Amino acid sequence: MSEYKIDTKCVQAGGWKPKSGEPRVMPIYQTTTYKYDTSADMAKLFDLEPGYMYTRLANPTNDMVAQKITELEGGVAGVLTSSGQAANFFSLINILGAGDHFVSSATIYGGTFNLFNVTMRKIGIDVTFIDPNCTEEEMNKAFKPNTKAVFGETIANPSLDVLDIEKFAKVAHAHGVPLIVDNTFPTPINCRPFEFGADIVTHSTTKYMEGHASTIGGAVIDSGNFDWEQNDKFPGLTEPDESYHGAVYTKDFGKAGYITKIVAQLLRDYGSTPSPQNSFYLNLGLETLALRMERHCSNAQKVAEYLESNENVAWVNYPGLAGNKYHELAKKYMPNGTCGVISFGVKGGRENAEKFMNSLKLAAIVTHVADARTCVLHPASSTHRQLSDKELEECGVSADLIRFSVGIENPDDIICDIEQALIKSQS
């Protein structure tokens, strides 16, 4: 499918290629297990030969959708997980263990920050958070002899910082480690991090990819470009895995080694496997992803411009605005648009922010973002509630920040809803 444009790939890419008389729509392989004629046939699967033994490890429906996302990102291999949180965890734990360290942008989703800062520290993995706007010299100071990876979000949730992918990749590669990028907000429709040096891409497919707030899921995609054998930092990939008869992932599976290890070890042991039914719904969402992202971005641009001109709004942050500090980076990495999420503050601070949210009629207050319906959230009291004031500041989340996820409704209706709520917020 490499000769086709990305919006065509949204519809046509993936592993399902129906033959004459077969279903046009990708089937749901709703099964836990798979039948074989002989014990020898089954035994081959435990030597990691291609095939299916148990859906916790792999399922045809899941694999076909993973292949579509891999093609959209321009990678060599990919795997679906049960959530975006699992995808981010797997992307790191696949190459890190107790005693290891990684570097992460501080402006990331609150749940991911908590995963890195609390849960992963409990299992002996250390992290240093850095300001994504730091210089290369400042970034270099965060590295240690045991540093194994660098992590960032293409567009940070909810601060909307735009990651300078090339800068992060340059520094990561100078230290012999991969750059892992969460590309959830722009999706591959608006940004393809591999083209700028990123090595691994993750997604919360729960967001724009599925697009309708009906299923949770995640994905990990490998570019195939990182040389895992360039140093001795990644023994899990370059040395024998005794749980699979001494298989060496980089030698036995080549560019697919990193993803094969996630499937063979992490899905086997952690069990964070998506339901085939959920993957089917995800595929339906992917088919309209290009259309929806165009509408999300055009709507968000109109809403951001309205907010910028409204006297009841204290500040607006949206990379599509000409005066935004990330506008030039956004044009470089996302020339066709960024995402549908805007952050802003209502005059009067936190109290008036709550008044504004409670007065909305079209936009719903939900613990979600980036689907077809317009929704709103106050991160400091919800998604980032577990963080201290200092950690909130490091994440770029002020107490008055409102995360507004612009849907695909008529933009005039969205703006009218905002307008009446802003008036009520000041009363």
Tab-separated table of N, CA, C and O in Angstrom, residues 133-189:
chain	number	residue	atom	x	y	z
A	133	ASN	N	11.407	22.230	26.462
A	133	ASN	CA	11.977	23.398	25.806
A	133	ASN	C	13.447	23.619	26.160
A	133	ASN	O	14.042	24.627	25.754
A	134	CYS	N	14.032	22.682	26.894
A	134	CYS	CA	15.424	22.834	27.306
A	134	CYS	C	16.366	22.742	26.109
A	134	CYS	O	16.005	22.260	25.038
A	135	THR	N	17.567	23.202	26.300
A	135	THR	CA	18.587	23.114	25.249
A	135	THR	C	19.152	21.697	25.193
A	135	THR	O	18.943	20.887	26.107
A	136	GLU	N	19.893	21.420	24.127
A	136	GLU	CA	20.538	20.104	24.021
A	136	GLU	C	21.508	19.890	25.173
A	136	GLU	O	21.609	18.779	25.715
A	137	GLU	N	22.209	20.953	25.555
A	137	GLU	CA	23.174	20.851	26.648
A	137	GLU	C	22.465	20.502	27.953
A	137	GLU	O	22.939	19.650	28.724
A	138	GLU	N	21.346	21.150	28.213
A	138	GLU	CA	20.584	20.857	29.423
A	138	GLU	C	20.034	19.440	29.392
A	138	GLU	O	20.009	18.739	30.414
A	139	MET	N	19.623	19.006	28.230
A	139	MET	CA	19.081	17.654	28.087
A	139	MET	C	20.170	16.607	28.330
A	139	MET	O	19.926	15.582	28.987
A	140	ASN	N	21.365	16.884	27.851
A	140	ASN	CA	22.476	15.943	28.035
A	140	ASN	C	22.751	15.672	29.510
A	140	ASN	O	23.140	14.566	29.885
A	141	LYS	N	22.531	16.670	30.353
A	141	LYS	CA	22.811	16.530	31.774
A	141	LYS	C	21.872	15.543	32.463
A	141	LYS	O	22.173	15.071	33.565
A	142	ALA	N	20.740	15.247	31.824
A	142	ALA	CA	19.777	14.320	32.421
A	142	ALA	C	20.182	12.858	32.246
A	142	ALA	O	19.631	11.978	32.911
A	143	PHE	N	21.131	12.585	31.369
A	143	PHE	CA	21.512	11.205	31.070
A	143	PHE	C	22.472	10.655	32.113
A	143	PHE	O	23.284	11.373	32.685
A	144	LYS	N	22.339	9.339	32.339
A	144	LYS	CA	23.199	8.606	33.258
A	144	LYS	C	23.768	7.395	32.522
A	144	LYS	O	23.292	7.040	31.437
A	145	PRO	N	24.765	6.737	33.097
A	145	PRO	CA	25.301	5.535	32.436
A	145	PRO	C	24.251	4.452	32.196
A	145	PRO	O	24.373	3.661	31.253
A	146	ASN	N	23.203	4.408	33.039
A	146	ASN	CA	22.172	3.368	32.918
A	146	ASN	C	20.926	3.860	32.187
A	146	ASN	O	19.879	3.212	32.228
A	147	THR	N	20.992	5.001	31.497
A	147	THR	CA	19.850	5.511	30.746
A	147	THR	C	19.622	4.646	29.518
A	147	THR	O	20.551	4.374	28.755
A	148	LYS	N	18.357	4.227	29.303
A	148	LYS	CA	18.052	3.299	28.217
A	148	LYS	C	17.066	3.856	27.175
A	148	LYS	O	16.881	3.237	26.127
A	149	ALA	N	16.422	5.006	27.451
A	149	ALA	CA	15.425	5.509	26.504
A	149	ALA	C	15.090	6.965	26.819
A	149	ALA	O	15.363	7.468	27.909
A	150	VAL	N	14.480	7.621	25.823
A	150	VAL	CA	13.936	8.971	25.978
A	150	VAL	C	12.477	8.922	25.528
A	150	VAL	O	12.152	8.275	24.525
A	151	PHE	N	11.599	9.626	26.277
A	151	PHE	CA	10.162	9.583	25.995
A	151	PHE	C	9.599	10.992	25.922
A	151	PHE	O	10.002	11.883	26.671
A	152	GLY	N	8.632	11.186	25.009
A	152	GLY	CA	7.936	12.459	24.919
A	152	GLY	C	6.612	12.291	24.193
A	152	GLY	O	6.355	11.253	23.574
A	153	GLU	N	5.754	13.312	24.281
A	153	GLU	CA	4.486	13.320	23.557
A	153	GLU	C	4.569	14.335	22.424
A	153	GLU	O	5.018	15.469	22.634
A	154	THR	N	4.143	13.945	21.242
A	154	THR	CA	4.203	14.836	20.090
A	154	THR	C	3.534	16.162	20.407
A	154	THR	O	4.101	17.231	20.198
A	155	ILE	N	2.287	16.083	20.883
A	155	ILE	CA	1.584	17.233	21.454
A	155	ILE	C	1.177	16.817	22.858
A	155	ILE	O	0.438	15.850	23.039
A	156	ALA	N	1.672	17.557	23.853
A	156	ALA	CA	1.469	17.148	25.238
A	156	ALA	C	0.016	17.333	25.656
A	156	ALA	O	-0.639	18.305	25.286
A	157	ASN	N	-0.459	16.388	26.449
A	157	ASN	CA	-1.815	16.410	26.988
A	157	ASN	C	-1.747	16.763	28.475
A	157	ASN	O	-1.187	15.997	29.261
A	158	PRO	N	-2.291	17.917	28.920
A	158	PRO	CA	-3.115	18.875	28.182
A	158	PRO	C	-2.414	20.194	27.875
A	158	PRO	O	-3.047	21.136	27.404
A	159	SER	N	-1.103	20.305	28.170
A	159	SER	CA	-0.426	21.593	28.038
A	159	SER	C	-0.252	22.021	26.582
A	159	SER	O	-0.028	23.191	26.291
A	160	LEU	N	-0.340	21.043	25.651
A	160	LEU	CA	-0.218	21.280	24.206
A	160	LEU	C	1.160	21.772	23.799
A	160	LEU	O	1.321	22.401	22.749
A	161	ASP	N	2.181	21.472	24.606
A	161	ASP	CA	3.553	21.706	24.161
A	161	ASP	C	3.816	20.830	22.941
A	161	ASP	O	3.413	19.662	22.894
A	162	VAL	N	4.500	21.375	21.953
A	162	VAL	CA	4.866	20.615	20.756
A	162	VAL	C	6.306	20.148	20.916
A	162	VAL	O	7.211	20.963	21.139
A	163	LEU	N	6.517	18.854	20.831
A	163	LEU	CA	7.845	18.275	21.024
A	163	LEU	C	8.738	18.555	19.819
A	163	LEU	O	8.322	18.355	18.677
A	164	ASP	N	9.937	19.021	20.091
A	164	ASP	CA	10.929	19.178	19.015
A	164	ASP	C	11.546	17.799	18.779
A	164	ASP	O	12.565	17.433	19.374
A	165	ILE	N	10.920	17.037	17.920
A	165	ILE	CA	11.286	15.624	17.737
A	165	ILE	C	12.728	15.467	17.291
A	165	ILE	O	13.466	14.605	17.792
A	166	GLU	N	13.142	16.289	16.354
A	166	GLU	CA	14.516	16.159	15.845
A	166	GLU	C	15.545	16.428	16.943
A	166	GLU	O	16.574	15.736	17.021
A	167	LYS	N	15.296	17.412	17.794
A	167	LYS	CA	16.222	17.702	18.899
A	167	LYS	C	16.286	16.520	19.862
A	167	LYS	O	17.384	16.071	20.242
A	168	PHE	N	15.130	16.007	20.246
A	168	PHE	CA	15.091	14.880	21.180
A	168	PHE	C	15.751	13.640	20.568
A	168	PHE	O	16.468	12.908	21.257
A	169	ALA	N	15.507	13.408	19.284
A	169	ALA	CA	16.097	12.240	18.618
A	169	ALA	C	17.618	12.377	18.533
A	169	ALA	O	18.351	11.402	18.767
A	170	LYS	N	18.082	13.560	18.212
A	170	LYS	CA	19.526	13.795	18.088
A	170	LYS	C	20.241	13.491	19.402
A	170	LYS	O	21.270	12.790	19.426
A	171	VAL	N	19.710	14.005	20.498
A	171	VAL	CA	20.346	13.793	21.795
A	171	VAL	C	20.234	12.329	22.217
A	171	VAL	O	21.210	11.734	22.700
A	172	ALA	N	19.060	11.732	22.041
A	172	ALA	CA	18.885	10.322	22.403
A	172	ALA	C	19.874	9.441	21.645
A	172	ALA	O	20.547	8.585	22.236
A	173	HIS	N	20.000	9.669	20.362
A	173	HIS	CA	20.874	8.830	19.538
A	173	HIS	C	22.350	9.058	19.862
A	173	HIS	O	23.164	8.129	19.756
A	174	ALA	N	22.691	10.281	20.268
A	174	ALA	CA	24.074	10.546	20.669
A	174	ALA	C	24.458	9.724	21.889
A	174	ALA	O	25.640	9.410	22.098
A	175	HIS	N	23.450	9.358	22.702
A	175	HIS	CA	23.695	8.528	23.887
A	175	HIS	C	23.390	7.052	23.628
A	175	HIS	O	23.388	6.249	24.571
A	176	GLY	N	23.102	6.709	22.380
A	176	GLY	CA	22.880	5.304	22.027
A	176	GLY	C	21.586	4.713	22.515
A	176	GLY	O	21.500	3.505	22.752
A	177	VAL	N	20.533	5.556	22.666
A	177	VAL	CA	19.246	5.054	23.137
A	177	VAL	C	18.137	5.526	22.194
A	177	VAL	O	18.299	6.516	21.477
A	178	PRO	N	16.994	4.829	22.182
A	178	PRO	CA	15.905	5.192	21.272
A	178	PRO	C	15.036	6.324	21.811
A	178	PRO	O	14.935	6.537	23.022
A	179	LEU	N	14.389	7.030	20.889
A	179	LEU	CA	13.369	8.013	21.236
A	179	LEU	C	12.004	7.385	21.030
A	179	LEU	O	11.675	6.923	19.929
A	180	ILE	N	11.205	7.375	22.097
A	180	ILE	CA	9.839	6.852	22.058
A	180	ILE	C	8.887	8.042	22.116
A	180	ILE	O	9.004	8.892	23.003
A	181	VAL	N	7.956	8.114	21.179
A	181	VAL	CA	7.058	9.256	21.086
A	181	VAL	C	5.607	8.795	21.100
A	181	VAL	O	5.206	7.945	20.303
A	182	ASP	N	4.828	9.369	22.014
A	182	ASP	CA	3.384	9.149	22.047
A	182	ASP	C	2.754	10.114	21.040
A	182	ASP	O	2.775	11.327	21.235
A	183	ASN	N	2.185	9.565	19.980
A	183	ASN	CA	1.663	10.375	18.871
A	183	ASN	C	0.133	10.418	18.874
A	183	ASN	O	-0.501	10.586	17.831
A	184	THR	N	-0.471	10.296	20.055
A	184	THR	CA	-1.922	10.184	20.170
A	184	THR	C	-2.668	11.385	19.605
A	184	THR	O	-3.625	11.229	18.838
A	185	PHE	N	-2.271	12.603	19.980
A	185	PHE	CA	-3.066	13.779	19.620
A	185	PHE	C	-3.041	14.107	18.120
A	185	PHE	O	-4.102	14.296	17.529
A	186	PRO	N	-1.884	14.192	17.475
A	186	PRO	CA	-1.924	14.514	16.044
A	186	PRO	C	-2.298	13.324	15.167
A	186	PRO	O	-2.816	13.532	14.060
A	187	THR	N	-2.047	12.110	15.634
A	187	THR	CA	-2.204	10.874	14.857
A	187	THR	C	-1.296	10.923	13.627
A	187	THR	O	-0.794	11.995	13.269
A	188	PRO	N	-1.080	9.801	12.954
A	188	PRO	CA	-0.221	9.835	11.757
A	188	PRO	C	-0.799	10.655	10.608
A	188	PRO	O	-0.092	10.929	9.626
A	189	ILE	N	-2.067	11.059	10.723
A	189	ILE	CA	-2.634	11.931	9.696
A	189	ILE	C	-1.912	13.271	9.688
A	189	ILE	O	-1.633	13.847	8.624
